[in-house]
PDB file of C-alpha atoms in Angstrom:
ATOM      1  CA  UNK M   1       2.279  20.317   6.963  1.00  0.00           C
ATOM      2  CA  UNK M   2       0.087  19.414   9.724  1.00  0.00           C
ATOM      3  CA  UNK M   3      -0.589  15.371  10.167  1.00  0.00           C
ATOM      4  CA  UNK M   4      -3.787  14.731  11.714  1.00  0.00           C
ATOM      5  CA  UNK M   5      -4.370  10.772  13.750  1.00  0.00           C
ATOM      6  CA  UNK M   6      -8.137   9.345  13.196  1.00  0.00           C
ATOM      7  CA  UNK M   7     -10.041   7.031  14.208  1.00  0.00           C
ATOM      8  CA  UNK M   8     -11.578   4.653  11.864  1.00  0.00           C
ATOM      9  CA  UNK M   9     -14.950   2.368  11.968  1.00  0.00           C
ATOM     10  CA  UNK M  10     -14.222   4.230  16.025  1.00  0.00           C
ATOM     11  CA  UNK M  11     -16.556   2.557  18.770  1.00  0.00           C
ATOM     12  CA  UNK M  12     -16.300  -0.822  16.612  1.00  0.00           C
ATOM     13  CA  UNK M  13     -14.665  -4.163  17.637  1.00  0.00           C
ATOM     14  CA  UNK M  14     -12.852  -2.761  13.814  1.00  0.00           C
ATOM     15  CA  UNK M  15     -10.996   0.809  15.282  1.00  0.00           C
ATOM     16  CA  UNK M  16      -8.063   1.085  13.699  1.00  0.00           C
ATOM     17  CA  UNK M  17      -6.144   4.403  13.351  1.00  0.00           C
ATOM     18  CA  UNK M  18      -4.982   6.511  10.465  1.00  0.00           C
ATOM     19  CA  UNK M  19      -3.268   9.267   9.649  1.00  0.00           C
ATOM     20  CA  UNK M  20      -4.207  12.435   7.012  1.00  0.00           C
ATOM     21  CA  UNK M  21      -0.931  14.458   5.980  1.00  0.00           C
ATOM     22  CA  UNK M  22      -1.780  18.171   4.535  1.00  0.00           C
ATOM     23  CA  UNK M  23       0.563  20.101   2.939  1.00  0.00           C
ATOM     24  CA  UNK M  24      -0.493  23.525   3.001  1.00  0.00           C
ATOM     25  CA  UNK M  25       0.030  23.690  -0.890  1.00  0.00           C
ATOM     26  CA  UNK M  26      -2.076  22.450  -3.297  1.00  0.00           C
ATOM     27  CA  UNK M  27      -1.143  19.066  -5.456  1.00  0.00           C
ATOM     28  CA  UNK M  28      -2.001  14.900  -5.289  1.00  0.00           C
ATOM     29  CA  UNK M  29      -4.358  12.786  -3.577  1.00  0.00           C
ATOM     30  CA  UNK M  30      -2.262   9.740  -1.390  1.00  0.00           C
ATOM     31  CA  UNK M  31      -3.502   7.272  -0.196  1.00  0.00           C
ATOM     32  CA  UNK M  32      -1.492   4.096   1.442  1.00  0.00           C
ATOM     33  CA  UNK M  33      -3.231   1.011   2.779  1.00  0.00           C
ATOM     34  CA  UNK M  34      -1.321  -2.050   4.459  1.00  0.00           C
ATOM     35  CA  UNK M  35      -2.742  -4.742   6.911  1.00  0.00           C
ATOM     36  CA  UNK M  36      -5.469  -5.968   5.251  1.00  0.00           C
ATOM     37  CA  UNK M  37      -3.316  -8.806   5.548  1.00  0.00           C
ATOM     38  CA  UNK M  38      -3.131  -9.884   9.397  1.00  0.00           C
ATOM     39  CA  UNK M  39       0.336 -11.834   7.938  1.00  0.00           C
ATOM     40  CA  UNK M  40       2.453  -9.595   6.581  1.00  0.00           C
ATOM     41  CA  UNK M  41       3.821  -7.625   9.393  1.00  0.00           C
ATOM     42  CA  UNK M  42       6.537  -5.745   7.413  1.00  0.00           C
ATOM     43  CA  UNK M  43       4.419  -4.471   5.500  1.00  0.00           C
ATOM     44  CA  UNK M  44       2.726  -2.997   8.739  1.00  0.00           C
ATOM     45  CA  UNK M  45       5.911  -2.060  10.003  1.00  0.00           C
ATOM     46  CA  UNK M  46       6.598   0.266   7.024  1.00  0.00           C
ATOM     47  CA  UNK M  47       3.488   2.598   6.613  1.00  0.00           C
ATOM     48  CA  UNK M  48       4.322   2.457  10.312  1.00  0.00           C
ATOM     49  CA  UNK M  49       7.325   3.651  10.757  1.00  0.00           C
ATOM     50  CA  UNK M  50       6.741   6.203   7.368  1.00  0.00           C
ATOM     51  CA  UNK M  51       4.041   8.246   9.603  1.00  0.00           C
ATOM     52  CA  UNK M  52       5.923   8.524  12.920  1.00  0.00           C
ATOM     53  CA  UNK M  53       8.544  10.085   9.952  1.00  0.00           C
ATOM     54  CA  UNK M  54       5.664  13.483   8.960  1.00  0.00           C
ATOM     55  CA  UNK M  55       4.872  13.188  12.617  1.00  0.00           C
ATOM     56  CA  UNK M  56       8.100  14.037  13.376  1.00  0.00           C
ATOM     57  CA  UNK M  57       8.729  15.533  10.791  1.00  0.00           C
ATOM     58  CA  UNK M  58      11.891  13.497   9.267  1.00  0.00           C
ATOM     59  CA  UNK M  59       9.592  13.589   6.051  1.00  0.00           C
ATOM     60  CA  UNK M  60       7.804  16.462   4.931  1.00  0.00           C
ATOM     61  CA  UNK M  61       4.924  17.005   2.699  1.00  0.00           C
ATOM     62  CA  UNK M  62       5.653  19.519   0.288  1.00  0.00           C
ATOM     63  CA  UNK M  63       2.043  19.306  -1.568  1.00  0.00           C
ATOM     64  CA  UNK M  64      -0.785  17.578  -1.762  1.00  0.00           C
ATOM     65  CA  UNK M  65      -2.299  15.106   1.055  1.00  0.00           C
ATOM     66  CA  UNK M  66      -0.792  11.726   1.958  1.00  0.00           C
ATOM     67  CA  UNK M  67      -3.301   9.295   3.769  1.00  0.00           C
ATOM     68  CA  UNK M  68      -1.721   6.314   6.214  1.00  0.00           C
ATOM     69  CA  UNK M  69      -3.504   3.400   6.946  1.00  0.00           C
ATOM     70  CA  UNK M  70      -1.118   1.562   8.964  1.00  0.00           C
ATOM     71  CA  UNK M  71      -2.877  -1.654  10.902  1.00  0.00           C
ATOM     72  CA  UNK M  72      -5.954  -1.750   8.252  1.00  0.00           C
ATOM     73  CA  UNK M  73      -7.069  -5.593   9.820  1.00  0.00           C
ATOM     74  CA  UNK M  74      -6.737  -5.231  13.609  1.00  0.00           C
ATOM     75  CA  UNK M  75      -8.383  -9.208  14.176  1.00  0.00           C
ATOM     76  CA  UNK M  76      -6.388 -10.311  11.754  1.00  0.00           C
ATOM     77  CA  UNK M  77      -2.720  -8.905  13.086  1.00  0.00           C
ATOM     78  CA  UNK M  78      -3.451 -10.313  16.785  1.00  0.00           C
ATOM     79  CA  UNK M  79      -3.599 -13.832  15.700  1.00  0.00           C
ATOM     80  CA  UNK M  80      -1.033 -13.154  12.586  1.00  0.00           C
ATOM     81  CA  UNK M  81      -3.098 -15.250  10.460  1.00  0.00           C
ATOM     82  CA  UNK M  82      -4.107 -13.257   6.389  1.00  0.00           C
ATOM     83  CA  UNK M  83      -8.005 -13.249   8.155  1.00  0.00           C
ATOM     84  CA  UNK M  84     -10.847 -15.019   7.230  1.00  0.00           C
ATOM     85  CA  UNK M  85     -13.082 -13.889   5.625  1.00  0.00           C
ATOM     86  CA  UNK M  86      -9.915 -13.196   3.449  1.00  0.00           C
ATOM     87  CA  UNK M  87     -10.351  -8.966   3.899  1.00  0.00           C
ATOM     88  CA  UNK M  88      -8.902  -7.969   0.022  1.00  0.00           C
ATOM     89  CA  UNK M  89     -11.599 -10.792  -1.845  1.00  0.00           C
ATOM     90  CA  UNK M  90     -15.151  -8.344  -0.071  1.00  0.00           C
ATOM     91  CA  UNK M  91     -14.227  -4.607  -1.401  1.00  0.00           C
ATOM     92  CA  UNK M  92     -17.199  -3.183  -3.535  1.00  0.00           C
ATOM     93  CA  UNK M  93     -16.700  -5.169  -6.934  1.00  0.00           C
ATOM     94  CA  UNK M  94     -18.145  -1.441  -9.247  1.00  0.00           C
ATOM     95  CA  UNK M  95     -19.319   1.502  -8.578  1.00  0.00           C
ATOM     96  CA  UNK M  96     -22.976   1.715  -6.990  1.00  0.00           C
ATOM     97  CA  UNK M  97     -22.322  -2.222  -5.614  1.00  0.00           C
ATOM     98  CA  UNK M  98     -21.411  -3.122  -1.711  1.00  0.00           C
ATOM     99  CA  UNK M  99     -18.264  -4.133   0.175  1.00  0.00           C
ATOM    100  CA  UNK M 100     -19.494  -7.724   1.564  1.00  0.00           C
ATOM    101  CA  UNK M 101     -17.654  -6.762   4.721  1.00  0.00           C
ATOM    102  CA  UNK M 102     -17.759  -3.805   7.060  1.00  0.00           C
ATOM    103  CA  UNK M 103     -14.121  -3.575   7.530  1.00  0.00           C
ATOM    104  CA  UNK M 104     -13.900  -3.332   3.586  1.00  0.00           C
ATOM    105  CA  UNK M 105     -17.290  -1.137   3.556  1.00  0.00           C
ATOM    106  CA  UNK M 106     -14.895   1.599   6.293  1.00  0.00           C
ATOM    107  CA  UNK M 107     -11.621   1.334   4.202  1.00  0.00           C
ATOM    108  CA  UNK M 108     -13.402   1.811   1.475  1.00  0.00           C
ATOM    109  CA  UNK M 109     -15.967   4.990   2.305  1.00  0.00           C
ATOM    110  CA  UNK M 110     -12.062   6.485   3.787  1.00  0.00           C
ATOM    111  CA  UNK M 111     -10.971   6.540   0.597  1.00  0.00           C
ATOM    112  CA  UNK M 112     -14.076   7.441  -0.865  1.00  0.00           C
ATOM    113  CA  UNK M 113     -13.625  10.454   1.372  1.00  0.00           C
ATOM    114  CA  UNK M 114     -10.664  11.293  -0.076  1.00  0.00           C
ATOM    115  CA  UNK M 115     -10.895  10.432  -3.084  1.00  0.00           C
ATOM    116  CA  UNK M 116      -7.227   9.967  -3.835  1.00  0.00           C
ATOM    117  CA  UNK M 117      -5.241  10.236  -7.579  1.00  0.00           C
ATOM    118  CA  UNK M 118      -2.641   7.583  -6.906  1.00  0.00           C
ATOM    119  CA  UNK M 119      -3.443   3.985  -4.305  1.00  0.00           C
ATOM    120  CA  UNK M 120      -0.847   2.188  -2.741  1.00  0.00           C
ATOM    121  CA  UNK M 121      -1.886  -0.911  -0.931  1.00  0.00           C
ATOM    122  CA  UNK M 122       1.747  -2.779   0.760  1.00  0.00           C
ATOM    123  CA  UNK M 123       1.191  -6.806   1.146  1.00  0.00           C
ATOM    124  CA  UNK M 124       3.954  -9.820   0.762  1.00  0.00           C
ATOM    125  CA  UNK M 125       3.807 -13.017  -0.670  1.00  0.00           C
ATOM    126  CA  UNK M 126       5.667 -16.126  -0.359  1.00  0.00           C
ATOM    127  CA  UNK M 127       7.959 -16.854  -3.031  1.00  0.00           C
ATOM    128  CA  UNK M 128       9.897 -14.371  -5.157  1.00  0.00           C
ATOM    129  CA  UNK M 129       8.938 -13.246  -9.253  1.00  0.00           C
ATOM    130  CA  UNK M 130      12.234 -13.858  -9.955  1.00  0.00           C
ATOM    131  CA  UNK M 131      12.602 -17.524  -9.526  1.00  0.00           C
ATOM    132  CA  UNK M 132       8.732 -18.466 -10.739  1.00  0.00           C
ATOM    133  CA  UNK M 133       7.002 -15.381 -12.437  1.00  0.00           C
ATOM    134  CA  UNK M 134       3.937 -17.541 -11.280  1.00  0.00           C
ATOM    135  CA  UNK M 135       4.943 -16.289  -8.089  1.00  0.00           C
ATOM    136  CA  UNK M 136       4.389 -12.131  -6.670  1.00  0.00           C
ATOM    137  CA  UNK M 137       6.876 -11.515  -3.784  1.00  0.00           C
ATOM    138  CA  UNK M 138       9.338  -8.888  -5.029  1.00  0.00           C
ATOM    139  CA  UNK M 139       6.487  -6.907  -7.454  1.00  0.00           C
ATOM    140  CA  UNK M 140       4.577  -4.502  -7.885  1.00  0.00           C
ATOM    141  CA  UNK M 141       0.828  -5.535  -9.723  1.00  0.00           C
ATOM    142  CA  UNK M 142      -1.367  -3.538 -11.580  1.00  0.00           C
ATOM    143  CA  UNK M 143      -3.675  -4.055 -13.838  1.00  0.00           C
ATOM    144  CA  UNK M 144      -3.714  -4.056 -18.027  1.00  0.00           C
ATOM    145  CA  UNK M 145      -3.531  -0.896 -18.998  1.00  0.00           C
ATOM    146  CA  UNK M 146      -3.203   0.872 -15.697  1.00  0.00           C
ATOM    147  CA  UNK M 147      -1.835   4.622 -15.626  1.00  0.00           C
ATOM    148  CA  UNK M 148       0.167   3.871 -13.157  1.00  0.00           C
ATOM    149  CA  UNK M 149       2.201   1.473 -15.321  1.00  0.00           C
ATOM    150  CA  UNK M 150       4.684   3.719 -16.870  1.00  0.00           C
ATOM    151  CA  UNK M 151       5.554   5.231 -13.192  1.00  0.00           C
ATOM    152  CA  UNK M 152       5.332   1.618 -11.370  1.00  0.00           C
ATOM    153  CA  UNK M 153       7.897  -0.239 -14.417  1.00  0.00           C
ATOM    154  CA  UNK M 154      10.805   3.391 -13.323  1.00  0.00           C
ATOM    155  CA  UNK M 155      10.682   2.564 -10.016  1.00  0.00           C
ATOM    156  CA  UNK M 156      11.304  -0.798 -10.752  1.00  0.00           C
ATOM    157  CA  UNK M 157      13.990  -0.170 -12.840  1.00  0.00           C
ATOM    158  CA  UNK M 158      14.852   2.261  -9.424  1.00  0.00           C
ATOM    159  CA  UNK M 159      14.737  -0.442  -7.168  1.00  0.00           C
ATOM    160  CA  UNK M 160      16.391  -3.149  -9.018  1.00  0.00           C
ATOM    161  CA  UNK M 161      18.903  -0.800  -9.077  1.00  0.00           C
ATOM    162  CA  UNK M 162      19.941  -1.019  -5.550  1.00  0.00           C
ATOM    163  CA  UNK M 163      19.660  -5.223  -5.016  1.00  0.00           C
ATOM    164  CA  UNK M 164      22.591  -6.416  -5.294  1.00  0.00           C
ATOM    165  CA  UNK M 165      21.102 -10.013  -6.443  1.00  0.00           C
ATOM    166  CA  UNK M 166      18.912 -10.258  -9.035  1.00  0.00           C
ATOM    167  CA  UNK M 167      17.663 -13.201  -7.191  1.00  0.00           C
ATOM    168  CA  UNK M 168      15.173 -10.753  -5.294  1.00  0.00           C
ATOM    169  CA  UNK M 169      14.560  -7.827  -7.511  1.00  0.00           C
ATOM    170  CA  UNK M 170      11.215  -6.704  -8.444  1.00  0.00           C
ATOM    171  CA  UNK M 171       8.890  -7.125 -11.266  1.00  0.00           C
ATOM    172  CA  UNK M 172       5.655  -5.667 -12.697  1.00  0.00           C
ATOM    173  CA  UNK M 173       3.161  -8.516 -12.467  1.00  0.00           C
ATOM    174  CA  UNK M 174      -0.181  -8.148 -14.829  1.00  0.00           C
ATOM    175  CA  UNK M 175      -3.363  -9.196 -12.708  1.00  0.00           C
ATOM    176  CA  UNK M 176      -6.874  -7.936 -12.219  1.00  0.00           C
ATOM    177  CA  UNK M 177      -9.143  -9.196  -9.625  1.00  0.00           C
ATOM    178  CA  UNK M 178     -11.964  -7.995  -8.717  1.00  0.00           C
ATOM    179  CA  UNK M 179     -12.898  -7.190  -4.571  1.00  0.00           C
ATOM    180  CA  UNK M 180      -9.046  -6.092  -3.579  1.00  0.00           C
ATOM    181  CA  UNK M 181      -8.981  -2.484  -2.920  1.00  0.00           C
ATOM    182  CA  UNK M 182      -6.780  -2.107  -5.737  1.00  0.00           C
ATOM    183  CA  UNK M 183      -9.214  -3.476  -8.151  1.00  0.00           C
ATOM    184  CA  UNK M 184     -12.418  -0.728  -6.308  1.00  0.00           C
ATOM    185  CA  UNK M 185     -10.008   1.884  -5.418  1.00  0.00           C
ATOM    186  CA  UNK M 186      -9.127   1.619  -9.435  1.00  0.00           C
ATOM    187  CA  UNK M 187     -11.807   0.754 -10.842  1.00  0.00           C
ATOM    188  CA  UNK M 188     -14.654   2.683  -8.836  1.00  0.00           C
ATOM    189  CA  UNK M 189     -12.617   5.967  -7.315  1.00  0.00           C
ATOM    190  CA  UNK M 190     -10.427   5.969 -10.598  1.00  0.00           C
ATOM    191  CA  UNK M 191      -7.114   6.177  -8.974  1.00  0.00           C
ATOM    192  CA  UNK M 192      -3.673   5.211 -10.200  1.00  0.00           C
ATOM    193  CA  UNK M 193      -3.763   1.354  -8.086  1.00  0.00           C
ATOM    194  CA  UNK M 194      -0.748   0.030  -6.805  1.00  0.00           C
ATOM    195  CA  UNK M 195       0.030  -3.393  -4.416  1.00  0.00           C
ATOM    196  CA  UNK M 196       3.091  -4.192  -3.623  1.00  0.00           C
ATOM    197  CA  UNK M 197       4.076  -7.322  -2.760  1.00  0.00           C
ATOM    198  CA  UNK M 198       7.609  -8.663  -1.304  1.00  0.00           C
ATOM    199  CA  UNK M 199       8.787 -11.882  -0.296  1.00  0.00           C
ATOM    200  CA  UNK M 200       8.680 -13.284   2.926  1.00  0.00           C
ATOM    201  CA  UNK M 201      11.714 -15.598   2.531  1.00  0.00           C
ATOM    202  CA  UNK M 202      13.426 -11.688   2.692  1.00  0.00           C
ATOM    203  CA  UNK M 203      14.759 -10.816   6.373  1.00  0.00           C
ATOM    204  CA  UNK M 204      11.663  -9.014   7.963  1.00  0.00           C
ATOM    205  CA  UNK M 205      14.546  -5.364   8.383  1.00  0.00           C
ATOM    206  CA  UNK M 206      15.195  -5.463   4.034  1.00  0.00           C
ATOM    207  CA  UNK M 207      11.237  -5.987   3.639  1.00  0.00           C
ATOM    208  CA  UNK M 208      10.292  -2.655   5.932  1.00  0.00           C
ATOM    209  CA  UNK M 209      13.185  -0.753   3.883  1.00  0.00           C
ATOM    210  CA  UNK M 210      12.231  -2.333   0.459  1.00  0.00           C
ATOM    211  CA  UNK M 211       8.715  -1.247   1.546  1.00  0.00           C
ATOM    212  CA  UNK M 212       9.350   2.421   2.142  1.00  0.00           C
ATOM    213  CA  UNK M 213      11.487   2.762  -0.389  1.00  0.00           C
ATOM    214  CA  UNK M 214       9.128   1.760  -3.249  1.00  0.00           C
ATOM    215  CA  UNK M 215       6.459   4.179  -1.240  1.00  0.00           C
ATOM    216  CA  UNK M 216       9.351   7.517  -1.166  1.00  0.00           C
ATOM    217  CA  UNK M 217       9.961   6.592  -4.582  1.00  0.00           C
ATOM    218  CA  UNK M 218       6.000   7.146  -5.734  1.00  0.00           C
ATOM    219  CA  UNK M 219       6.267  10.322  -2.992  1.00  0.00           C
ATOM    220  CA  UNK M 220       8.990  12.251  -5.026  1.00  0.00           C
ATOM    221  CA  UNK M 221       7.326  11.040  -9.062  1.00  0.00           C
ATOM    222  CA  UNK M 222       4.112  12.896  -7.454  1.00  0.00           C
ATOM    223  CA  UNK M 223       6.113  15.746  -6.281  1.00  0.00           C
ATOM    224  CA  UNK M 224       4.756  14.826  -2.559  1.00  0.00           C
ATOM    225  CA  UNK M 225       8.588  14.501  -0.777  1.00  0.00           C
ATOM    226  CA  UNK M 226      11.898  15.725  -2.187  1.00  0.00           C
TER     227      UNK M 226
END
């Protein structure tokens, strides 16, 4: 296993670190992006900690390749704001179209370079979906008919079996919104793409753990970790 740290958009005000973890065995390419919104710190911490665990060989990649971009939007994070403009509305909307923001263009170019089979976009949201189905806190978001759907449903079931409070259970949420990184990865690159949303009302430590547990379920199901 080889862990390489590189910089996205080097030499610009958007420069931020990403990690490429490569196994010596062939397999799927998995990409994890977090911090597109600067006010979602648990998802950022989860991604950073996962990258660190691979770097310290506390986690081992059995096959394939894993790309982790823990903090996409450094500027928004420094202000602990969602970001203006909302970066997750500026990704390319169709093949041949351009991103509406230079940082979105850099993130998408990274995805184009590695052509992920799987793409996870880690986020946080307000409101528990078990209490109000219009809210997306505690959801995995996929498109109608998504090829990621069957696995996402199995992972929701596994997560809920380990969560004592029913109000904190996860749901599948169907949503298609052009301009998001998930939709760009799915529509243009053909990736199985999922948005992970934990809920702000839960404690920070719990949100970090849920994010990491979900990522591990996906990686294990894809055969990348044991």
